[in-house]
Short mmCIF file of C-alpha atoms in Angstrom, two decimals:
data_model
loop_
_atom_site.label_atom_id
_atom_site.label_comp_id
_atom_site.label_asym_id
_atom_site.label_seq_id
_atom_site.Cartn_x
_atom_site.Cartn_y
_atom_site.Cartn_z
CA UNK H 856 -12.03 -3.46 11.95
CA UNK H 857 -9.88 -3.74 15.06
CA UNK H 858 -11.92 -6.83 16.02
CA UNK H 859 -11.48 -8.19 12.48
CA UNK H 860 -7.71 -7.85 12.83
CA UNK H 861 -8.01 -10.24 15.76
CA UNK H 862 -9.95 -12.74 13.63
CA UNK H 863 -13.58 -11.84 14.49
CA UNK H 864 -15.42 -13.01 11.34
CA UNK H 865 -18.81 -11.51 12.26
CA UNK H 866 -17.31 -8.09 12.83
CA UNK H 867 -15.39 -8.42 9.57
CA UNK H 868 -18.51 -9.35 7.57
CA UNK H 869 -20.29 -6.36 9.05
CA UNK H 870 -17.49 -3.90 8.33
CA UNK H 871 -17.05 -5.17 4.75
CA UNK H 872 -20.79 -4.83 4.13
CA UNK H 873 -20.77 -1.24 5.37
CA UNK H 874 -17.61 -0.50 3.45
CA UNK H 875 -19.06 -1.99 0.27
CA UNK H 876 -22.08 0.33 0.38
CA UNK H 877 -19.89 3.36 1.07
CA UNK H 878 -17.43 2.44 -1.69
CA UNK H 879 -20.25 2.05 -4.19
CA UNK H 880 -21.42 5.61 -3.47
CA UNK H 881 -17.83 6.86 -3.57
CA UNK H 882 -17.03 5.39 -6.98
CA UNK H 883 -20.43 6.20 -8.49
CA UNK H 884 -19.56 9.87 -8.01
CA UNK H 885 -16.15 9.53 -9.59
CA UNK H 886 -16.10 6.86 -12.28
CA UNK H 887 -18.14 5.88 -15.34
CA UNK H 888 -20.88 3.40 -14.28
CA UNK H 889 -19.21 0.50 -16.10
CA UNK H 890 -16.16 0.74 -13.84
CA UNK H 891 -17.90 1.01 -10.47
CA UNK H 892 -18.36 -2.70 -9.66
CA UNK H 893 -14.78 -3.58 -10.49
CA UNK H 894 -13.51 -0.66 -8.44
CA UNK H 895 -15.60 -1.67 -5.40
CA UNK H 896 -14.43 -5.28 -5.57
CA UNK H 897 -10.83 -4.29 -6.15
CA UNK H 898 -10.93 -1.99 -3.13
CA UNK H 899 -12.50 -4.65 -0.91
CA UNK H 900 -9.70 -7.03 -1.89
CA UNK H 901 -7.16 -4.31 -1.04
CA UNK H 902 -8.84 -3.74 2.33
CA UNK H 903 -8.56 -7.47 3.00
CA UNK H 904 -4.96 -7.71 1.89
CA UNK H 905 -3.82 -4.62 3.80
CA UNK H 906 -5.95 -4.93 6.91
CA UNK H 907 -2.84 -5.18 9.09
CA UNK H 908 -2.06 -1.53 8.22
CA UNK H 909 -5.23 -0.28 9.93
CA UNK H 910 -4.47 1.62 13.12
CA UNK H 911 -7.52 1.89 15.44
CA UNK H 912 -6.10 5.09 16.92
CA UNK H 913 -6.60 6.84 13.58
CA UNK H 914 -10.11 5.68 12.78
CA UNK H 915 -11.59 3.55 10.02
CA UNK H 916 -13.03 6.31 7.81
CA UNK H 917 -9.74 8.05 6.90
CA UNK H 918 -8.11 4.66 6.32
CA UNK H 919 -10.67 3.31 3.88
CA UNK H 920 -11.04 6.73 2.22
CA UNK H 921 -7.28 6.75 1.54
CA UNK H 922 -7.43 3.26 0.03
CA UNK H 923 -10.49 4.15 -2.06
CA UNK H 924 -8.76 7.26 -3.39
CA UNK H 925 -5.69 5.22 -4.29
CA UNK H 926 -7.85 2.76 -6.19
CA UNK H 927 -9.68 5.63 -7.91
CA UNK H 928 -6.33 7.03 -9.13
CA UNK H 929 -5.46 3.50 -10.27
CA UNK H 930 -8.65 3.41 -12.34
CA UNK H 931 -7.92 6.82 -13.85
CA UNK H 932 -4.51 5.53 -14.89
CA UNK H 933 -6.07 2.36 -16.27
CA UNK H 934 -8.33 4.47 -18.49
CA UNK H 935 -5.19 5.48 -20.35
CA UNK H 936 -4.63 1.89 -21.42
CA UNK H 937 -8.19 0.88 -22.23
CA UNK H 938 -9.77 1.46 -25.63
CA UNK H 939 -13.41 2.37 -25.18
CA UNK H 940 -15.87 1.37 -27.86
CA UNK H 941 -18.82 3.51 -28.82
CA UNK H 942 -22.25 2.49 -27.55
CA UNK H 943 -25.47 2.01 -29.46
CA UNK H 944 -27.68 5.07 -29.64
CA UNK H 945 -30.50 3.54 -27.62
CA UNK H 946 -29.70 1.75 -24.41
CA UNK H 947 -32.13 1.07 -21.58
CA UNK H 948 -30.94 2.82 -18.44
CA UNK H 949 -32.50 3.05 -14.99
CA UNK H 950 -31.03 6.01 -13.22
CA UNK H 951 -28.88 8.83 -14.54
CA UNK H 952 -28.13 10.58 -11.29
CA UNK H 953 -24.84 8.90 -10.46
CA UNK H 954 -23.69 8.92 -14.05
CA UNK H 955 -24.41 12.64 -14.23
CA UNK H 956 -22.54 13.23 -10.98
CA UNK H 957 -19.55 11.22 -12.21
CA UNK H 958 -19.57 13.07 -15.53
CA UNK H 959 -19.76 16.39 -13.68
CA UNK H 960 -16.84 15.39 -11.48
CA UNK H 961 -14.77 14.39 -14.51
CA UNK H 962 -15.73 17.62 -16.28
CA UNK H 963 -14.39 19.61 -13.34
CA UNK H 964 -11.12 17.71 -13.48
CA UNK H 965 -10.90 18.20 -17.24
CA UNK H 966 -10.89 21.98 -16.78
CA UNK H 967 -7.44 21.54 -15.22
CA UNK H 968 -6.03 20.21 -18.52
CA UNK H 969 -4.97 21.94 -21.71
CA UNK H 970 -8.01 22.45 -23.99
CA UNK H 971 -6.65 20.11 -26.67
CA UNK H 972 -6.18 17.32 -24.12
CA UNK H 973 -9.53 17.85 -22.42
CA UNK H 974 -11.36 17.89 -25.75
CA UNK H 975 -10.04 14.54 -26.99
CA UNK H 976 -10.51 12.87 -23.59
CA UNK H 977 -14.10 14.11 -23.56
CA UNK H 978 -14.71 12.77 -27.07
CA UNK H 979 -12.95 9.40 -26.85
CA UNK H 980 -13.18 8.41 -23.19
CA UNK H 981 -16.51 9.93 -22.21
CA UNK H 982 -18.53 10.15 -25.42
CA UNK H 983 -17.23 7.00 -27.07
CA UNK H 984 -15.86 8.38 -30.32
CA UNK H 985 -13.07 6.48 -32.03
CA UNK H 986 -9.58 7.96 -32.32
CA UNK H 987 -10.15 8.67 -36.01
CA UNK H 988 -13.49 10.38 -35.38
CA UNK H 989 -11.97 12.51 -32.64
CA UNK H 990 -9.11 13.41 -34.98
CA UNK H 991 -11.57 14.55 -37.68
CA UNK H 992 -13.62 16.57 -35.20
CA UNK H 993 -10.70 18.33 -33.53
CA UNK H 994 -8.37 18.73 -36.50
CA UNK H 995 -5.62 16.88 -34.64
CA UNK H 996 -3.79 13.95 -36.21
CA UNK H 997 -4.71 10.48 -34.89
CA UNK H 998 -1.26 10.18 -33.33
CA UNK H 999 -1.65 13.53 -31.60
CA UNK H 1000 -5.08 12.49 -30.28
CA UNK H 1001 -3.49 9.41 -28.70
CA UNK H 1002 -0.65 11.46 -27.24
CA UNK H 1003 -3.04 14.07 -25.84
CA UNK H 1004 -5.24 11.38 -24.25
CA UNK H 1005 -2.23 9.66 -22.72
CA UNK H 1006 -0.70 12.87 -21.37
CA UNK H 1007 -4.03 14.28 -20.26
CA UNK H 1008 -4.98 11.21 -18.25
CA UNK H 1009 -1.50 11.09 -16.79
CA UNK H 1010 -1.86 14.72 -15.73
CA UNK H 1011 -5.28 13.96 -14.24
CA UNK H 1012 -3.78 11.15 -12.15
CA UNK H 1013 -1.04 13.47 -10.92
CA UNK H 1014 -3.53 16.22 -10.10
CA UNK H 1015 -5.68 13.82 -8.06
CA UNK H 1016 -2.57 12.36 -6.42
CA UNK H 1017 -1.49 15.82 -5.27
CA UNK H 1018 -4.74 16.40 -3.47
CA UNK H 1019 -7.49 17.60 -5.81
CA UNK H 1020 -10.79 15.82 -5.32
CA UNK H 1021 -14.21 16.32 -6.75
CA UNK H 1022 -16.38 16.64 -3.69
CA UNK Q 488 -23.27 -6.79 -9.30
CA UNK Q 489 -23.48 -7.85 -5.66
CA UNK Q 490 -20.36 -7.97 -3.52
CA UNK Q 491 -21.92 -10.50 -1.12
CA UNK Q 492 -20.08 -13.54 -2.57
CA UNK Q 493 -16.78 -11.68 -2.35
CA UNK Q 494 -17.48 -10.58 1.23
CA UNK Q 495 -18.40 -14.17 2.09
CA UNK Q 496 -15.15 -15.45 0.61
CA UNK Q 497 -13.01 -12.83 2.34
CA UNK Q 498 -14.74 -13.49 5.66
CA UNK Q 499 -14.16 -17.23 5.29
CA UNK Q 500 -10.45 -16.57 4.61
CA UNK Q 501 -10.08 -14.27 7.61
CA UNK Q 502 -7.07 -14.95 9.82
CA UNK Q 503 -5.81 -12.84 12.72
CA UNK Q 504 -3.08 -10.45 11.60
CA UNK Q 505 -0.29 -8.72 13.47
CA UNK Q 506 -0.83 -4.99 13.26
CA UNK Q 507 1.80 -3.04 11.32
CA UNK Q 508 4.15 -1.19 13.64
CA UNK Q 509 6.56 1.52 12.41
CA UNK Q 510 8.60 1.07 15.59
CA UNK Q 511 9.09 -2.64 14.92
CA UNK Q 512 10.09 -1.87 11.34
CA UNK Q 513 12.55 0.80 12.53
CA UNK Q 514 14.03 -1.71 14.97
CA UNK Q 515 14.51 -4.25 12.17
CA UNK Q 516 16.32 -1.61 10.10
CA UNK Q 517 18.48 -0.58 13.05
CA UNK Q 518 19.51 -4.19 13.72
CA UNK Q 519 20.35 -4.62 10.04
CA UNK Q 520 22.48 -1.46 10.01
CA UNK Q 521 24.36 -2.44 13.16
CA UNK Q 522 24.97 -5.92 11.73
CA UNK Q 523 26.33 -4.44 8.51
CA UNK Q 524 28.69 -2.16 10.44
CA UNK Q 525 29.93 -5.09 12.56
CA UNK Q 526 30.57 -7.16 9.44
CA UNK Q 527 32.44 -4.28 7.78
CA UNK Q 528 34.57 -3.64 10.87
CA UNK Q 529 35.38 -7.32 11.19
CA UNK Q 530 36.56 -7.26 7.57
CA UNK Q 531 38.99 -4.47 8.44
CA UNK Q 532 37.16 -1.72 6.59
CA UNK Q 533 38.04 1.15 8.92
CA UNK Q 534 40.37 3.76 7.39
CA UNK Q 535 43.77 3.68 9.13
CA UNK Q 536 43.85 7.44 9.83
CA UNK Q 537 40.46 7.61 11.54
CA UNK Q 538 41.68 9.63 14.59
CA UNK Q 539 43.10 12.31 12.27
CA UNK Q 540 39.98 12.29 10.10
CA UNK Q 541 37.78 12.83 13.13
CA UNK Q 542 39.49 16.15 13.69
CA UNK Q 543 38.45 17.47 10.27
CA UNK Q 544 35.26 19.49 9.70
CA UNK Q 545 34.60 17.76 6.37
CA UNK Q 546 34.46 14.34 8.06
CA UNK Q 547 31.74 15.53 10.45
CA UNK Q 548 30.00 17.39 7.65
CA UNK Q 549 29.55 14.23 5.57
CA UNK Q 550 28.73 12.05 8.59
CA UNK Q 551 26.11 14.44 9.97
CA UNK Q 552 24.54 15.17 6.57
CA UNK Q 553 24.21 11.50 5.65
CA UNK Q 554 22.85 10.61 9.09
CA UNK Q 555 20.13 13.26 8.83
CA UNK Q 556 19.23 12.24 5.26
CA UNK Q 557 19.09 8.57 6.28
CA UNK Q 558 16.90 9.30 9.31
CA UNK Q 559 14.45 11.50 7.40
CA UNK Q 560 14.29 9.07 4.46
CA UNK Q 561 13.69 6.03 6.67
CA UNK Q 562 11.11 7.82 8.84
CA UNK Q 563 9.28 9.08 5.77
CA UNK Q 564 9.26 5.61 4.23
CA UNK Q 565 7.98 3.86 7.35
CA UNK Q 566 5.31 6.49 8.06
CA UNK Q 567 4.03 6.30 4.48
CA UNK Q 568 3.33 2.57 4.82
CA UNK Q 569 0.10 3.65 6.49
CA UNK Q 570 -2.32 4.69 3.71
CA UNK Q 571 -3.38 7.85 5.49
CA UNK Q 572 0.20 9.17 5.64
CA UNK Q 573 1.74 10.91 2.63
CA UNK Q 574 5.50 10.84 2.04
CA UNK Q 575 5.43 14.30 0.40
CA UNK Q 576 6.25 16.43 3.49
CA UNK Q 577 9.19 14.14 4.26
CA UNK Q 578 10.41 14.35 0.68
CA UNK Q 579 10.30 18.15 0.80
CA UNK Q 580 12.33 18.06 4.03
CA UNK Q 581 14.81 15.71 2.34
CA UNK Q 582 15.23 18.15 -0.54
CA UNK Q 583 15.97 21.02 1.86
CA UNK Q 584 18.46 18.91 3.83
CA UNK Q 585 20.34 17.87 0.69
CA UNK Q 586 20.59 21.50 -0.42
CA UNK Q 587 21.69 22.59 3.06
CA UNK Q 588 24.31 19.80 3.14
CA UNK Q 589 25.74 20.86 -0.22
CA UNK Q 590 25.79 24.51 0.88
CA UNK Q 591 27.58 23.56 4.11
CA UNK Q 592 30.08 21.52 2.11
CA UNK Q 593 30.72 24.51 -0.12
CA UNK Q 594 31.41 26.73 2.90
CA UNK Q 595 33.83 24.18 4.38
CA UNK Q 596 35.48 23.90 0.97
CA UNK Q 597 35.77 27.70 0.62
CA UNK Q 598 37.66 27.82 3.91
CA UNK Q 599 40.40 25.59 2.53
CA UNK Q 600 43.52 27.28 1.23
CA UNK Q 601 45.83 26.46 -1.63
CA UNK Q 602 45.12 26.12 -5.36
CA UNK Q 603 44.37 22.56 -6.42
CA UNK Q 604 43.57 21.51 -9.94
CA UNK Q 605 39.90 20.58 -10.22
CA UNK Q 606 40.54 17.32 -12.05
CA UNK Q 607 43.09 16.21 -9.49
CA UNK Q 608 40.71 17.04 -6.67
CA UNK Q 609 37.91 15.04 -8.27
CA UNK Q 610 40.15 11.99 -8.84
CA UNK Q 611 37.63 10.14 -11.04
CA UNK Q 612 39.36 6.76 -10.78
CA UNK Q 613 38.87 6.58 -7.03
CA UNK Q 614 35.62 8.51 -7.24
CA UNK Q 615 33.94 5.90 -9.41
CA UNK Q 616 35.14 3.17 -7.05
CA UNK Q 617 33.66 5.07 -4.12
CA UNK Q 618 30.34 5.46 -5.92
CA UNK Q 619 30.28 1.73 -6.68
CA UNK Q 620 30.98 0.82 -3.07
CA UNK Q 621 28.23 3.14 -1.85
CA UNK Q 622 25.81 1.35 -4.19
CA UNK Q 623 26.91 -2.06 -2.91
CA UNK Q 624 26.69 -1.05 0.75
CA UNK Q 625 23.19 0.36 0.31
CA UNK Q 626 21.80 -2.92 -1.03
CA UNK Q 627 20.92 -4.64 2.30
CA UNK Q 628 18.95 -1.64 3.55
CA UNK Q 629 17.36 -1.11 0.12
CA UNK Q 630 16.19 -4.74 0.09
CA UNK Q 631 14.90 -4.55 3.67
CA UNK Q 632 12.98 -1.35 2.90
CA UNK Q 633 11.62 -2.99 -0.24
CA UNK Q 634 10.22 -5.87 1.81
CA UNK Q 635 8.69 -3.46 4.34
CA UNK Q 636 7.16 -1.30 1.61
CA UNK Q 637 5.72 -4.36 -0.10
CA UNK Q 638 4.04 -5.38 3.14
CA UNK Q 639 2.77 -1.86 3.80
CA UNK Q 640 0.08 0.10 2.00
CA UNK Q 641 1.60 3.26 0.61
CA UNK Q 642 -0.87 5.25 -1.46
CA UNK Q 643 1.98 7.21 -3.04
CA UNK Q 644 4.32 4.44 -4.26
CA UNK Q 645 6.58 6.82 -6.17
CA UNK Q 646 7.05 9.15 -3.20
CA UNK Q 647 7.67 6.23 -0.88
CA UNK Q 648 10.17 4.79 -3.36
CA UNK Q 649 12.10 8.08 -3.46
CA UNK Q 650 12.19 8.18 0.34
CA UNK Q 651 13.27 4.54 0.59
CA UNK Q 652 15.94 5.03 -2.07
CA UNK Q 653 17.29 8.12 -0.31
CA UNK Q 654 17.43 6.32 3.02
CA UNK Q 655 19.19 3.28 1.56
CA UNK Q 656 21.62 5.45 -0.41
CA UNK Q 657 22.42 7.64 2.60
CA UNK Q 658 23.01 4.52 4.68
CA UNK Q 659 25.36 3.05 2.05
CA UNK Q 660 27.33 6.30 1.99
CA UNK Q 661 27.34 6.57 5.79
CA UNK Q 662 28.74 3.05 6.12
CA UNK Q 663 31.34 3.91 3.49
CA UNK Q 664 32.46 7.03 5.42
CA UNK Q 665 34.29 4.70 7.83
CA UNK Q 666 36.50 3.38 5.04
CA UNK Q 667 36.72 6.29 2.63
CA UNK Q 668 40.07 8.13 2.89
CA UNK Q 669 38.84 11.14 0.90
CA UNK Q 670 37.64 14.20 2.81
CA UNK Q 671 37.67 16.86 0.10
CA UNK Q 672 34.12 18.30 0.09
CA UNK Q 673 34.16 18.64 -3.70
CA UNK Q 674 35.09 14.99 -4.09
CA UNK Q 675 32.43 13.94 -1.57
CA UNK Q 676 29.75 16.13 -3.12
CA UNK Q 677 30.36 14.75 -6.63
CA UNK Q 678 31.02 11.04 -6.08
CA UNK Q 679 28.82 10.44 -3.06
CA UNK Q 680 26.00 12.24 -4.90
CA UNK Q 681 26.58 10.00 -7.90
CA UNK Q 682 26.41 6.81 -5.82
CA UNK Q 683 23.40 8.01 -3.82
CA UNK Q 684 21.68 9.28 -6.96
CA UNK Q 685 21.99 5.91 -8.71
CA UNK Q 686 20.56 4.05 -5.70
CA UNK Q 687 17.69 6.54 -5.31
CA UNK Q 688 16.84 6.50 -9.00
CA UNK Q 689 16.91 2.71 -9.36
CA UNK Q 690 14.76 2.36 -6.22
CA UNK Q 691 12.34 4.99 -7.50
CA UNK Q 692 11.96 3.11 -10.80
CA UNK Q 693 11.87 -0.46 -9.47
CA UNK Q 694 10.03 -0.26 -6.16
CA UNK Q 695 6.63 0.95 -7.45
CA UNK Q 696 6.60 -1.95 -9.92
CA UNK Q 697 7.43 -4.51 -7.22
CA UNK Q 698 5.03 -3.18 -4.60
CA UNK Q 699 1.80 -2.65 -6.55
CA UNK Q 700 -1.29 -3.54 -4.56
#
């Protein structure tokens, strides 16, 4: 990366390739599969845009890990604003390992929330139920479901920001 | 989805960059502060009784407190422009310094003798003017810090914004100390806190929106 800061294109291509593979593994363990590609690309763009902040004395790994974590928190916040639609019952899938790991990681984070918040996030954001369905299942009003999702995801972002990780 | 096309594009766009340097950024801020002081002095901003004021504990209390707050806030801001540095330890230190400064002000105030009516001591008409001037004087440093933060890569934009706001506010108040004829610790604690609080809060709200990356 230090060479890339001086304009060495070959070194830059190499470091971005390595970073891309690492970021893919990083986000596969933390995000739903549908968000991984966007997160990797977004982080690579951030690496490019902020490459002048890299300090060779401090090493590349902590630097890119800090940027990846920032982008992960960004994605968690974005989940608050995105309506997820339910999926068909039968979808062809190739490999469940990363999805299971990501779901496990999110489950661990959800234990840090109030039960009412965790339950509606699990139903709407992870299992794909609509707001109305989640309201019927939990006995909460639709408005309260939305509030609990919003506050719960906000709390998750804050928890991650303050240092909790899922490794 | 492959990232190869993106990597190819980013590699093609690659230009040499000048590495971020906290020392260079600190130097820019220092030059700006010195320039602002020179401009204020050339406009005749110095209080006429400065020699007398310099003999009062409350003058040194506010000068020292604001200097420490400004230094910690600016250092915290500049350090946090590196993604691996968090502004949180600096913000905690800032909180302790503010509390210590207020406690010191209270002790200096308690040493004063003579009953004075609270409302008269607060003097809201002048107090609000002081707060407004502190806000105005903090603007150049707030803008400079905003530019530096935008160029940096803080991974805690809210924390960095608090630190930047505190530094800018403390600088505005420190510059105003030269002109402010009021030395009553109660007056300083209330109206300086108001001016600094407004600057910090506005910076905290605006900066994260302007420096998203």
